[in-house]
Structures are given as structure tokens and as C-alpha cells.
PDB file of C-alpha atoms and ligand atoms in Angstrom:
ATOM      1  CA  MET I 224     262.994-169.294 -18.711  1.00 59.00           C
ATOM      2  CA  TYR I 225     259.927-167.100 -18.268  1.00 66.00           C
ATOM      3  CA  ASP I 226     258.405-166.470 -15.082  1.00 67.00           C
ATOM      4  CA  PHE I 227     255.584-164.255 -15.335  1.00 65.00           C
ATOM      5  CA  LYS I 228     253.647-164.593 -12.014  1.00 68.00           C
ATOM      6  CA  ILE I 229     250.714-162.695 -13.177  1.00 73.00           C
ATOM      7  CA  GLU I 230     248.457-162.209  -9.727  1.00 73.00           C
ATOM      8  CA  ALA I 231     246.254-159.109 -10.828  1.00 76.00           C
ATOM      9  CA  ALA I 232     243.649-157.880  -8.236  1.00 78.00           C
ATOM     10  CA  ASP I 233     240.985-157.275 -10.839  1.00 91.00           C
ATOM     11  CA  THR I 234     239.850-159.177 -13.995  1.00 94.00           C
ATOM     12  CA  ALA I 235     240.476-156.597 -16.288  1.00 94.00           C
ATOM     13  CA  THR I 236     244.190-156.015 -14.888  1.00 95.00           C
ATOM     14  CA  LEU I 237     244.368-159.780 -15.071  1.00 96.00           C
ATOM     15  CA  TYR I 238     243.823-159.757 -18.697  1.00 97.00           C
ATOM     16  CA  ARG I 239     245.771-156.263 -19.403  1.00 96.00           C
ATOM     17  CA  ASP I 240     248.790-158.430 -18.016  1.00 96.00           C
ATOM     18  CA  ILE I 241     248.403-161.611 -19.701  1.00 97.00           C
ATOM     19  CA  ALA I 242     247.802-159.905 -23.253  1.00 97.00           C
ATOM     20  CA  SER I 243     251.010-157.883 -22.573  1.00 96.00           C
ATOM     21  CA  ALA I 244     253.051-161.037 -21.923  1.00 96.00           C
ATOM     22  CA  LEU I 245     251.395-162.949 -24.428  1.00 97.00           C
ATOM     23  CA  GLU I 246     252.585-160.072 -27.035  1.00 96.00           C
ATOM     24  CA  GLY I 247     256.223-160.558 -25.324  1.00 95.00           C
ATOM     25  CA  LEU I 248     256.204-164.215 -25.622  1.00 95.00           C
ATOM     26  CA  LEU I 249     254.901-164.224 -29.413  1.00 95.00           C
ATOM     27  CA  ALA I 250     256.958-161.412 -30.254  1.00 93.00           C
ATOM     28  CA  GLY I 251     259.623-162.103 -33.308  1.00 90.00           C
ATOM     29  CA  GLU I 252     258.389-165.827 -33.669  1.00 94.00           C
ATOM     30  CA  PRO I 253     256.723-166.861 -36.638  1.00 94.00           C
ATOM     31  CA  ASP I 254     256.026-170.614 -35.910  1.00 96.00           C
ATOM     32  CA  PRO I 255     252.419-171.059 -34.664  1.00 96.00           C
ATOM     33  CA  ILE I 256     253.072-174.407 -32.864  1.00 97.00           C
ATOM     34  CA  ALA I 257     255.494-172.923 -30.823  1.00 97.00           C
ATOM     35  CA  ASN I 258     253.332-169.515 -30.455  1.00 97.00           C
ATOM     36  CA  MET I 259     250.167-171.652 -29.296  1.00 98.00           C
ATOM     37  CA  ALA I 260     251.709-174.199 -27.174  1.00 98.00           C
ATOM     38  CA  ASN I 261     253.526-170.955 -25.040  1.00 97.00           C
ATOM     39  CA  ALA I 262     249.916-169.286 -25.263  1.00 98.00           C
ATOM     40  CA  ALA I 263     248.255-172.079 -23.772  1.00 98.00           C
ATOM     41  CA  ALA I 264     250.579-172.537 -21.130  1.00 98.00           C
ATOM     42  CA  LEU I 265     250.855-169.115 -20.469  1.00 97.00           C
ATOM     43  CA  ILE I 266     246.617-168.820 -20.273  1.00 98.00           C
ATOM     44  CA  PHE I 267     246.479-171.912 -18.190  1.00 98.00           C
ATOM     45  CA  GLU I 268     248.633-170.701 -15.779  1.00 96.00           C
ATOM     46  CA  SER I 269     247.631-167.286 -15.115  1.00 96.00           C
ATOM     47  CA  LEU I 270     243.688-167.854 -15.125  1.00 97.00           C
ATOM     48  CA  PRO I 271     242.481-169.011 -11.962  1.00 96.00           C
ATOM     49  CA  ASP I 272     239.658-172.033 -12.033  1.00 97.00           C
ATOM     50  CA  VAL I 273     240.506-173.453 -15.498  1.00 98.00           C
ATOM     51  CA  ASN I 274     240.956-176.973 -16.068  1.00 97.00           C
ATOM     52  CA  TRP I 275     241.550-177.051 -19.834  1.00 97.00           C
ATOM     53  CA  VAL I 276     243.221-173.776 -22.483  1.00 98.00           C
ATOM     54  CA  GLY I 277     243.733-174.884 -26.009  1.00 98.00           C
ATOM     55  CA  PHE I 278     243.578-174.728 -29.567  1.00 98.00           C
ATOM     56  CA  TYR I 279     241.332-175.955 -32.277  1.00 98.00           C
ATOM     57  CA  ARG I 280     242.677-175.075 -35.920  1.00 98.00           C
ATOM     58  CA  ASN I 281     240.485-174.949 -38.853  1.00 98.00           C
ATOM     59  CA  VAL I 282     242.169-178.044 -41.184  1.00 98.00           C
ATOM     60  CA  GLY I 283     239.987-177.984 -44.362  1.00 97.00           C
ATOM     61  CA  GLY I 284     237.160-176.921 -42.771  1.00 97.00           C
ATOM     62  CA  GLU I 285     237.271-179.164 -39.574  1.00 98.00           C
ATOM     63  CA  LEU I 286     238.337-178.383 -36.125  1.00 98.00           C
ATOM     64  CA  VAL I 287     241.479-179.970 -35.423  1.00 98.00           C
ATOM     65  CA  LEU I 288     243.025-180.397 -31.643  1.00 98.00           C
ATOM     66  CA  GLY I 289     246.132-177.804 -31.526  1.00 98.00           C
ATOM     67  CA  PRO I 290     248.588-177.296 -28.455  1.00 98.00           C
ATOM     68  CA  PHE I 291     246.462-177.617 -25.187  1.00 98.00           C
ATOM     69  CA  GLN I 292     247.023-177.600 -21.544  1.00 98.00           C
ATOM     70  CA  GLY I 293     244.880-180.019 -19.620  1.00 97.00           C
ATOM     71  CA  ARG I 294     243.293-183.580 -20.100  1.00 96.00           C
ATOM     72  CA  PRO I 295     243.793-185.228 -23.573  1.00 96.00           C
ATOM     73  CA  ALA I 296     240.950-183.977 -25.333  1.00 95.00           C
ATOM     74  CA  CYS I 297     238.426-184.624 -28.398  1.00 95.00           C
ATOM     75  CA  ILE I 298     240.625-184.445 -31.758  1.00 97.00           C
ATOM     76  CA  ARG I 299     238.439-183.573 -34.488  1.00 97.00           C
ATOM     77  CA  MET I 300     235.013-181.505 -34.568  1.00 96.00           C
ATOM     78  CA  THR I 301     232.951-180.170 -37.505  1.00 97.00           C
ATOM     79  CA  PHE I 302     231.826-176.547 -37.392  1.00 97.00           C
ATOM     80  CA  ASP I 303     228.579-178.346 -36.234  1.00 96.00           C
ATOM     81  CA  GLN I 304     229.661-180.016 -33.253  1.00 95.00           C
ATOM     82  CA  GLY I 305     230.615-178.585 -29.631  1.00 95.00           C
ATOM     83  CA  VAL I 306     230.995-175.343 -28.220  1.00 97.00           C
ATOM     84  CA  CYS I 307     234.023-174.778 -30.352  1.00 98.00           C
ATOM     85  CA  GLY I 308     231.930-175.477 -33.607  1.00 97.00           C
ATOM     86  CA  ALA I 309     229.479-172.966 -32.841  1.00 97.00           C
ATOM     87  CA  ALA I 310     232.096-170.167 -32.270  1.00 98.00           C
ATOM     88  CA  ALA I 311     233.912-171.325 -35.707  1.00 98.00           C
ATOM     89  CA  LYS I 312     230.295-171.185 -37.756  1.00 98.00           C
ATOM     90  CA  SER I 313     228.488-168.255 -35.915  1.00 98.00           C
ATOM     91  CA  ARG I 314     232.068-166.292 -36.045  1.00 98.00           C
ATOM     92  CA  GLN I 315     231.086-165.354 -32.306  1.00 98.00           C
ATOM     93  CA  LEU I 316     232.464-165.816 -28.814  1.00 98.00           C
ATOM     94  CA  GLN I 317     230.666-168.439 -27.230  1.00 98.00           C
ATOM     95  CA  ARG I 318     230.377-168.230 -23.210  1.00 98.00           C
ATOM     96  CA  VAL I 319     228.584-171.210 -21.845  1.00 97.00           C
ATOM     97  CA  GLU I 320     228.070-171.145 -17.878  1.00 97.00           C
ATOM     98  CA  ASP I 321     226.295-174.602 -17.634  1.00 95.00           C
ATOM     99  CA  VAL I 322     228.165-176.956 -20.636  1.00 94.00           C
ATOM    100  CA  ASN I 323     225.371-179.641 -19.797  1.00 93.00           C
ATOM    101  CA  ALA I 324     222.728-177.614 -20.751  1.00 93.00           C
ATOM    102  CA  PHE I 325     224.375-177.025 -24.358  1.00 92.00           C
ATOM    103  CA  PRO I 326     222.982-178.911 -26.914  1.00 88.00           C
ATOM    104  CA  GLY I 327     225.841-180.733 -28.847  1.00 86.00           C
ATOM    105  CA  HIS I 328     228.525-180.166 -25.957  1.00 87.00           C
ATOM    106  CA  ILE I 329     231.252-182.375 -26.629  1.00 88.00           C
ATOM    107  CA  ALA I 330     232.762-183.368 -22.734  1.00 85.00           C
ATOM    108  CA  CYS I 331     236.506-183.934 -23.179  1.00 83.00           C
ATOM    109  CA  ASP I 332     237.025-183.662 -19.092  1.00 84.00           C
ATOM    110  CA  SER I 333     233.891-184.672 -17.138  1.00 88.00           C
ATOM    111  CA  ALA I 334     235.200-182.083 -14.647  1.00 91.00           C
ATOM    112  CA  SER I 335     234.401-179.105 -17.067  1.00 92.00           C
ATOM    113  CA  ARG I 336     231.195-177.293 -16.053  1.00 95.00           C
ATOM    114  CA  SER I 337     231.659-173.947 -18.089  1.00 97.00           C
ATOM    115  CA  GLU I 338     233.352-172.558 -20.682  1.00 98.00           C
ATOM    116  CA  ILE I 339     234.504-169.452 -23.334  1.00 98.00           C
ATOM    117  CA  VAL I 340     235.504-170.218 -26.705  1.00 98.00           C
ATOM    118  CA  VAL I 341     236.592-167.254 -29.334  1.00 98.00           C
ATOM    119  CA  PRO I 342     236.952-167.511 -32.812  1.00 98.00           C
ATOM    120  CA  LEU I 343     240.318-166.621 -34.172  1.00 98.00           C
ATOM    121  CA  ILE I 344     239.612-164.635 -37.307  1.00 98.00           C
ATOM    122  CA  ARG I 345     242.450-163.473 -39.977  1.00 96.00           C
ATOM    123  CA  ASP I 346     242.020-162.016 -43.495  1.00 96.00           C
ATOM    124  CA  GLY I 347     238.144-162.885 -42.825  1.00 96.00           C
ATOM    125  CA  GLU I 348     238.619-166.274 -42.560  1.00 97.00           C
ATOM    126  CA  VAL I 349     238.204-168.271 -39.481  1.00 98.00           C
ATOM    127  CA  ILE I 350     241.791-169.943 -38.705  1.00 98.00           C
ATOM    128  CA  GLY I 351     240.629-171.794 -35.176  1.00 98.00           C
ATOM    129  CA  VAL I 352     239.543-171.277 -31.881  1.00 98.00           C
ATOM    130  CA  LEU I 353     240.685-170.821 -28.676  1.00 98.00           C
ATOM    131  CA  ASP I 354     239.248-173.100 -25.903  1.00 98.00           C
ATOM    132  CA  ILE I 355     239.299-172.363 -22.335  1.00 98.00           C
ATOM    133  CA  ASP I 356     237.071-174.650 -19.795  1.00 97.00           C
ATOM    134  CA  SER I 357     236.531-174.411 -16.288  1.00 97.00           C
ATOM    135  CA  PRO I 358     235.495-176.918 -13.444  1.00 97.00           C
ATOM    136  CA  LYS I 359     233.276-174.141 -11.931  1.00 97.00           C
ATOM    137  CA  PRO I 360     229.666-173.530 -13.224  1.00 97.00           C
ATOM    138  CA  ALA I 361     229.426-170.151 -14.574  1.00 97.00           C
ATOM    139  CA  ARG I 362     232.698-169.545 -14.400  1.00 98.00           C
ATOM    140  CA  PHE I 363     233.143-166.718 -17.108  1.00 98.00           C
ATOM    141  CA  THR I 364     231.766-163.222 -17.045  1.00 97.00           C
ATOM    142  CA  GLU I 365     231.162-160.225 -19.476  1.00 96.00           C
ATOM    143  CA  GLU I 366     234.524-159.281 -18.280  1.00 95.00           C
ATOM    144  CA  ASP I 367     236.198-162.393 -19.456  1.00 97.00           C
ATOM    145  CA  GLU I 368     234.598-162.074 -22.819  1.00 98.00           C
ATOM    146  CA  GLY I 369     236.373-158.743 -23.354  1.00 97.00           C
ATOM    147  CA  GLY I 370     239.440-160.117 -22.292  1.00 98.00           C
ATOM    148  CA  VAL I 371     239.329-163.540 -24.150  1.00 98.00           C
ATOM    149  CA  VAL I 372     238.591-161.243 -27.222  1.00 98.00           C
ATOM    150  CA  LYS I 373     241.539-159.277 -26.947  1.00 97.00           C
ATOM    151  CA  LEU I 374     243.684-162.562 -26.117  1.00 98.00           C
ATOM    152  CA  GLY I 375     242.136-163.703 -29.631  1.00 98.00           C
ATOM    153  CA  GLU I 376     242.950-160.554 -31.454  1.00 97.00           C
ATOM    154  CA  ILE I 377     246.309-160.961 -30.232  1.00 97.00           C
ATOM    155  CA  LEU I 378     246.537-164.781 -31.120  1.00 97.00           C
ATOM    156  CA  SER I 379     244.947-164.405 -34.779  1.00 96.00           C
ATOM    157  CA  ARG I 380     247.533-161.901 -35.937  1.00 91.00           C
ATOM    158  CA  VAL I 381     250.449-164.111 -34.974  1.00 86.00           C
ATOM    159  CA  LEU I 382     249.357-167.647 -35.519  1.00 86.00           C
TER     160      LEU I 382
HETATM  161  N1  SME Y 600     233.995-178.389 -24.915  1.00 78.24           N
HETATM  162  C1  SME Y 600     234.264-178.499 -26.333  1.00 78.24           C
HETATM  163  C2  SME Y 600     235.154-179.526 -26.892  1.00 78.24           C
HETATM  164  C3  SME Y 600     236.703-179.574 -26.427  1.00 78.24           C
HETATM  165  S1  SME Y 600     237.185-179.887 -24.880  1.00 78.24           S
HETATM  166  O1  SME Y 600     236.461-179.183 -23.816  1.00 78.24           O
HETATM  167  C4  SME Y 600     238.586-179.591 -25.091  1.00 78.24           C
HETATM  168  C5  SME Y 600     233.136-178.028 -27.163  1.00 78.24           C
HETATM  169  O2  SME Y 600     232.214-178.710 -26.728  1.00 78.24           O
HETATM  170  O3  SME Y 600     233.272-177.705 -28.349  1.00 78.24           O
END
């Protein structure tokens, strides 16, 4: 059983603790589905005010739903669709304070109000994205960006 109980006092420490737990969880395991599943569960359990955490994988140039925590979600997106598509196409983290104001946002859970998506890049290829949604408007800050980028770096190495 894994029982991480991550309750950090500040955002930077929180992400450091999640990153360290993630490294431990993924160490030595080569199976990407197992790793994505555990990563989604760890992040979902550890970050406050999130309602969806999961992966879309680049399968033949399309983003296809991977392991996640939260409500059932849209299965496929092109690189021209949604916040996830924008992250994959631009290869840049997307932090959206109001998803309803984002052109082309795909609403999987109508409770979602804000979102952060980091592209996962390995050997120059976008292998997928990590998508984190919140029911709170403007839930994610620049500090979250730094933390989520770090999680994305770990995940890109091991998925
Ligand atoms: N909101 C995403 C779609 C995926 S769900 O939120 C899980 C987007 O527009 O990229």
C-alpha cells in the first residue's frame, strides 16, 4: 500500500513532495499504463481543488485519452482542439484561468472552471499531455506552472 499523505504548507513544497513521491512510485517500472495510472491518482489525491487529472497520449498524431481520475472524458482530440491540443501543438504549457473564455475548450466535466496542461516531450517528440482541471476559477498560478513542469519532466522520462 502507498500512503503518501502529502500536506505541504506552501505550493513549492507541495510540488516538491509530489515530485519526490512520483519518482518513488515510478522507479523501476517500465509499463507506461501502470505509471500513468499511479501518477494520475497521486496528483489527484495530493493537489487541492482539482476535479480531473489525467493523460492524453499522442497516438498517430491524435490525442487519445489515457489513465485519469475524475469523470469520464472526451476520448480523442486533434492538436487543433481544446486546451490539450493547444499544449501539444505549441509544445508550451497552457494555463487557463477561465475555460469558458478559451476558444475551442472541450468541456468534459461542466464543473471545470480552470485548467493547466503540460506537454510531455521526449527525444523531441510530443508523447502526450498531462491535463489538470479545477472547479475553481483561476485555480492555477505561476507557482503551479513551475511545479507542473517539473512533474511533466519526470513523466516524460518514464512513460
Ligand atoms: N478540457 C480539455 C478536454 C479534456 S477534459 O477536460 C478532461 C481541453 O479542452 O483540452
